Coordinates of C-alpha atoms in Angstrom, one line a residue:
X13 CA -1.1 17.6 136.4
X14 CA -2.9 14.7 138.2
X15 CA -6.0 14.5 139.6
X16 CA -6.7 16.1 143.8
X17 CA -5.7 12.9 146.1
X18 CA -9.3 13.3 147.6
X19 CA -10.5 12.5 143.8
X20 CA -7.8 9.5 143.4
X21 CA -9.1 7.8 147.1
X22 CA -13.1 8.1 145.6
X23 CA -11.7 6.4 142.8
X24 CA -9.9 3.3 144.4
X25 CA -12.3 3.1 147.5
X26 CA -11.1 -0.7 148.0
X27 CA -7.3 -0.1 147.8
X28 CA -7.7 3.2 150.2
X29 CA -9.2 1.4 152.7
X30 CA -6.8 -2.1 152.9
X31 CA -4.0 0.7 153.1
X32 CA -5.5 2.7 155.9
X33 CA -6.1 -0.4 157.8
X34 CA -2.4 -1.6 157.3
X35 CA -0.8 1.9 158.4
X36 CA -3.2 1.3 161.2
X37 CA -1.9 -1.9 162.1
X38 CA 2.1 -0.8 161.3
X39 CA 1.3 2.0 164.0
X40 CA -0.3 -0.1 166.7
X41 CA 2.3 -2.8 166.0
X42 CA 5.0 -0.2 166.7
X43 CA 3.5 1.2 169.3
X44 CA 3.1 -1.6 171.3
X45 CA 5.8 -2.8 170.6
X46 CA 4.8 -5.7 169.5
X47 CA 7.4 -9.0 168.1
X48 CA 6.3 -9.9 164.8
X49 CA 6.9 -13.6 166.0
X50 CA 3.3 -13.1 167.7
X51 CA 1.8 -12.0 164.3
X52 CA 3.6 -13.6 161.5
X53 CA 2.6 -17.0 159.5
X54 CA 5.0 -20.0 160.3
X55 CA 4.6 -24.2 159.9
X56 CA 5.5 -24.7 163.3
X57 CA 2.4 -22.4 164.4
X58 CA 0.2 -23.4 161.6
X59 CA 0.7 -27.0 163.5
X60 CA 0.1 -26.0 166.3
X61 CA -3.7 -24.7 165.3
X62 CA -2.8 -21.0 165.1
X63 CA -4.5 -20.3 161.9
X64 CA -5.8 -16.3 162.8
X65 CA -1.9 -16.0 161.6
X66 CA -2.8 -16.6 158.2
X67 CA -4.9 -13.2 158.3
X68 CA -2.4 -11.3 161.0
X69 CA 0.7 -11.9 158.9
X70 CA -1.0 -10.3 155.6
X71 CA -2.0 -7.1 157.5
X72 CA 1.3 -6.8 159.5
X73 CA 4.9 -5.1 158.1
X74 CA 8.8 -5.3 159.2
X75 CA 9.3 -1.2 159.2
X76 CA 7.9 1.8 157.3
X77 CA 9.8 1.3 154.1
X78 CA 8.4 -2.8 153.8
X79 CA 4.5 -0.6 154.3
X80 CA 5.6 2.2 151.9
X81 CA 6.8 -0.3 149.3
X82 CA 4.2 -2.6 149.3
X83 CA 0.9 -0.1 150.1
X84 CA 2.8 2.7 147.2
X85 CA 2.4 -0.9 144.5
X86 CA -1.0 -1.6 145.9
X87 CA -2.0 1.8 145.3
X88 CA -0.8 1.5 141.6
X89 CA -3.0 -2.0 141.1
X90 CA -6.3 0.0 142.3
X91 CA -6.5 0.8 138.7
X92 CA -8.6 -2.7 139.0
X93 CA -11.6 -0.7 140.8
X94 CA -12.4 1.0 137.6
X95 CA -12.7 -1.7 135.3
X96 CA -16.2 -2.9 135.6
X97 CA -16.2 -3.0 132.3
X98 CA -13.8 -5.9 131.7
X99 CA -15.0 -8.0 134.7
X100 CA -13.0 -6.6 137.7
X101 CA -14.4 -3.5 139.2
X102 CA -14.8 -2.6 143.3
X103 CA -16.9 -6.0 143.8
X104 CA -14.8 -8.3 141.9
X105 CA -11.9 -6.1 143.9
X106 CA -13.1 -6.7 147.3
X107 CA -14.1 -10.8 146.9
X108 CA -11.1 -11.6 145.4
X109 CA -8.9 -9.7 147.9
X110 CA -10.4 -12.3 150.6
X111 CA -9.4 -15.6 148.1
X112 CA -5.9 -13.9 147.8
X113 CA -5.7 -13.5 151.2
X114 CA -6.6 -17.1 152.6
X115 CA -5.3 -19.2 149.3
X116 CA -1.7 -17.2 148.9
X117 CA -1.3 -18.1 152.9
X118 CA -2.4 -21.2 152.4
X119 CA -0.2 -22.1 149.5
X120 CA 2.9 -20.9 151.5
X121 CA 2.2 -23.1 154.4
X122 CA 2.0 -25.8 151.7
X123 CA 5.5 -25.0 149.9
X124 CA 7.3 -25.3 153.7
X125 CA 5.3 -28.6 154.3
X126 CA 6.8 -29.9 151.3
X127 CA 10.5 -28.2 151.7
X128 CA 10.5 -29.5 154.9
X129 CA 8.9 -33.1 154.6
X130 CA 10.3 -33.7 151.1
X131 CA 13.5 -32.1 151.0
X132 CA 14.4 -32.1 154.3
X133 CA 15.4 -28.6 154.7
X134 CA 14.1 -28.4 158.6
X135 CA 14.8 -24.2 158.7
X136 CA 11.3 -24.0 157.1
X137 CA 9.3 -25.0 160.1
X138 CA 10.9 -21.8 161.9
X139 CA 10.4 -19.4 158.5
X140 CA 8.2 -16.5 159.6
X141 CA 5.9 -15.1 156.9
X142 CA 4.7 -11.1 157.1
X143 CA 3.1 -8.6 154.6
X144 CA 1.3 -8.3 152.0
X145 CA 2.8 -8.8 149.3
X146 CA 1.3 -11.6 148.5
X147 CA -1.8 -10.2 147.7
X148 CA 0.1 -7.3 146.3
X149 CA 1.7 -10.2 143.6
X150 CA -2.2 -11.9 143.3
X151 CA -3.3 -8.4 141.8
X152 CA -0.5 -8.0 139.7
X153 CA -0.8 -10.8 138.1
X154 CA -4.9 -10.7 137.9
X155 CA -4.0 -7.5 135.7
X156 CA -1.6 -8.7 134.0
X157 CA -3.9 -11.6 132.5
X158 CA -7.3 -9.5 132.5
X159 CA -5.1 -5.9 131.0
X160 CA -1.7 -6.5 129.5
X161 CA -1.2 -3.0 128.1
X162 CA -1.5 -1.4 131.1
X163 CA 1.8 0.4 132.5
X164 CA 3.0 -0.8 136.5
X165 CA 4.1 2.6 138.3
X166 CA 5.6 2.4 141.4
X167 CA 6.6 5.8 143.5
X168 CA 5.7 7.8 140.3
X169 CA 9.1 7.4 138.6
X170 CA 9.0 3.1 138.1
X171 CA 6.9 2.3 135.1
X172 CA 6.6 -1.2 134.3
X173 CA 4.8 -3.3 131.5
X174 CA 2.4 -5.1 133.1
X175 CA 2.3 -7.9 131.2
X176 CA 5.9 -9.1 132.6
X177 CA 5.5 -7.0 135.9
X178 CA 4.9 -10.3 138.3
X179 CA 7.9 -12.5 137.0
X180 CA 10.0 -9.5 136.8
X181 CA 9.2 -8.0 140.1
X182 CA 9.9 -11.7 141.7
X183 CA 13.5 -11.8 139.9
X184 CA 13.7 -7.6 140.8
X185 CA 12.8 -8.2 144.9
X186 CA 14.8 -11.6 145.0
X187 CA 18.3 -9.8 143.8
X188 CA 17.7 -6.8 145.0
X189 CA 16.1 -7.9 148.9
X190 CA 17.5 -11.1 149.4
X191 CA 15.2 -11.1 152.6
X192 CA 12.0 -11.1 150.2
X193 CA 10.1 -13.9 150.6
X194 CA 10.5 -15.9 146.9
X195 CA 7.8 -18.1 148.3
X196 CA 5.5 -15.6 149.5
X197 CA 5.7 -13.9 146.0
X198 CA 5.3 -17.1 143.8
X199 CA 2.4 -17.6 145.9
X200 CA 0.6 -14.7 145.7
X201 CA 0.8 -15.0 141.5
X202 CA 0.3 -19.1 141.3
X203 CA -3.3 -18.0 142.8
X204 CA -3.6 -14.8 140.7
X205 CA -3.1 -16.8 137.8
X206 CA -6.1 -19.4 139.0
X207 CA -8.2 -16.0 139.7
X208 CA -7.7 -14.8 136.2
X209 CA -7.7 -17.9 134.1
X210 CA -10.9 -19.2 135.6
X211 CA -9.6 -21.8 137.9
X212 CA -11.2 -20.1 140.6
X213 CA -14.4 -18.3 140.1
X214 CA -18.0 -18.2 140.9
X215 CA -17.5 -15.3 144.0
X216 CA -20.2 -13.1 144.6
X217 CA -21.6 -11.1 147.4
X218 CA -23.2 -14.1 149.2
X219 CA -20.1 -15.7 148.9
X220 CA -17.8 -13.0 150.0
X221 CA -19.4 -12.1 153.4
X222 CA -20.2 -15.9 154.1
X223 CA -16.8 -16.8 153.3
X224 CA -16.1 -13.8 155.4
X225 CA -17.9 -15.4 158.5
X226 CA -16.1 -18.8 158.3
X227 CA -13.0 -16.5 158.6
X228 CA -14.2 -14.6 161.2
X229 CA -15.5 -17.5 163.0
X230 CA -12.2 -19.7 162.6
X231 CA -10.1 -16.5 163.4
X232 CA -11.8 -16.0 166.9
X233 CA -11.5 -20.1 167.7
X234 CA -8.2 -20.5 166.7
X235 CA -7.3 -17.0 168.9
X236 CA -9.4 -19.0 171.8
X237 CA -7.9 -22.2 171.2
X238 CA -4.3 -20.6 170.8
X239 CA -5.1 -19.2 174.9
X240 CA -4.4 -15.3 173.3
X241 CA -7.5 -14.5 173.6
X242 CA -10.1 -15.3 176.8
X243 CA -13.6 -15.5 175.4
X244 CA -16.3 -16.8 177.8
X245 CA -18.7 -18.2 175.0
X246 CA -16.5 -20.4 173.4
X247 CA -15.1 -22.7 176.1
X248 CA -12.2 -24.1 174.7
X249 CA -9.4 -25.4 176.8
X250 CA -6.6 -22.9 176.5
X251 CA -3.2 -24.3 175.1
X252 CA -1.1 -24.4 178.7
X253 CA 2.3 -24.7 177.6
X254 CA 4.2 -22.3 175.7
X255 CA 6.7 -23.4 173.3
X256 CA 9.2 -20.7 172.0
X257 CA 11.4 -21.4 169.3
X258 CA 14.7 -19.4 168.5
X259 CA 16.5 -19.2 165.4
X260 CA 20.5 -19.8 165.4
X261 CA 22.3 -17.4 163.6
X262 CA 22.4 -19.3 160.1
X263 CA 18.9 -19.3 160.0
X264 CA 17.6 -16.8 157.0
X265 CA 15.9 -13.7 157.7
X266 CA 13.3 -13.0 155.7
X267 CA 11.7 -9.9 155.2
X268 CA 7.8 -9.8 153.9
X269 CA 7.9 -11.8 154.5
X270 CA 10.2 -14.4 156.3
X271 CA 12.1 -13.7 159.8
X272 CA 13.2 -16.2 162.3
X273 CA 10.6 -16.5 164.6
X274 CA 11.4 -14.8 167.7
X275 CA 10.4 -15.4 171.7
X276 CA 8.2 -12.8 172.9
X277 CA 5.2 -11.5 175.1
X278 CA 2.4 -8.9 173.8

């Protein structure tokens, strides 16, 4: 028999809260109805100075079964909290979540700049990015480098070696949800890798919360800038005209991940 629930949460403190906050989000977006064309990442609105997107489209999800699926493996990969003693731990948890975050976003915008600019494959600028699976694929991979005996459960009755659990879960998703977001997922474990191998290290607390700031900071501008937001101490001349962009029909949709972006109002 397991342990109480209450016991599990005290445990993975880090991974309870990111999944409150996304059920939170899922809920309000529903609520209000809102299109996830006004949350999601694309190129098109990464051009156009929109970069809060890059934090919106991580916290957002399609339906309840894109939350369930990607907060039930996120829940699983909390085992990180509780291994101080290799390195990782709640501190190492909570820094690193932020690098996954920004870098995984980033890295995606980078893939469509050079699908689109390189190979010509124009669909890209319209390719809607939401969830976080990302992150989810960071984590996995972070383990899988840091603690390859450790088993991957997923809804209790999935049991995966870790060690192969990132480049097997991209092949799984990609078959099985064609709308999963292939780029999204090779994102999220090209920076894992760089987290565990060393590539990127050096985070702290000091670094965390001012790293946190500059996000914060860039969020709220680029909200201001975007005219979403009205905020009378930053006066920045709202963008005036609104440019919607609809998908034809042979555009992909992709879930996570990747829709066609869509016109709509909050």
């Amino acid at each position: 028999m397991g342990k109480p629930l209450f016991y599990e949460i005290m445990e993975k403190p880090a991974s309870s809260t990111i999944i409150a906050i996304c059920s939170f989000i899922w809920y309000y977006i529903q609520k209000k109805n809102i299109s996830y064309s006004d949350v999601g990442l694309s190129y098109d609105t990464a051009m156009e100075g929109q970069y809060w997107r890059i934090i919106t489209s991580s916290f957002s999800h399609i339906s309840i079964l894109h939350l369930v699926f990607n907060m039930s493996a996120l829940w699983s990969l909390g085992v990180i909290e509780q291994l101080k003693s290799i390195g990782l731990g709640v501190e190492f948890y909570l820094q690193y979540t932020i690098v996954l975050v920004v870098l995984s976003g980033l890295l995606v915008l980078a893939f469509y700049h050079l699908l689109i600019h390189k190979v010509k494959l124009e669909h890209y600028k319209r390719v809607t990015a939401v969830g976080y699976s990302c992150v989810v694929f960071g984590w996995m991979t972070i383990l899988a480098a840091k603690q390859p005996s450790t088993k991957l459960n997923l809804f209790g009755v999935l049991s995966l070696p870790i060690s192969f659990a990132p480049f097997e879960s991209l092949i799984f998703t990609s078959i099985i949800v064609p709308q999963a977001s292939f780029i999204g997922h090779l994102s999220g474990i090209i920076v894992g890798y760089a987290v565990a191998w060393g590539l990127i290290h050096g985070m702290n607390n000091y670094w965390a919360v001012s790293m946190l700031g500059w996000i914060v900071l860039i969020f709220v501008w680029s909200l201001k800038k975007s005219g979403k937001i009205e905020l009378g101490f930053i006066e920045i001349e709202p963008v005036t005209e609104s440019v919607g962009l609809v998908a034809n029909r042979s555009s992909r949709s992709l879930q996570m991940e990747e829709l066609p972006l869509r016109v709509a109002q909050v």
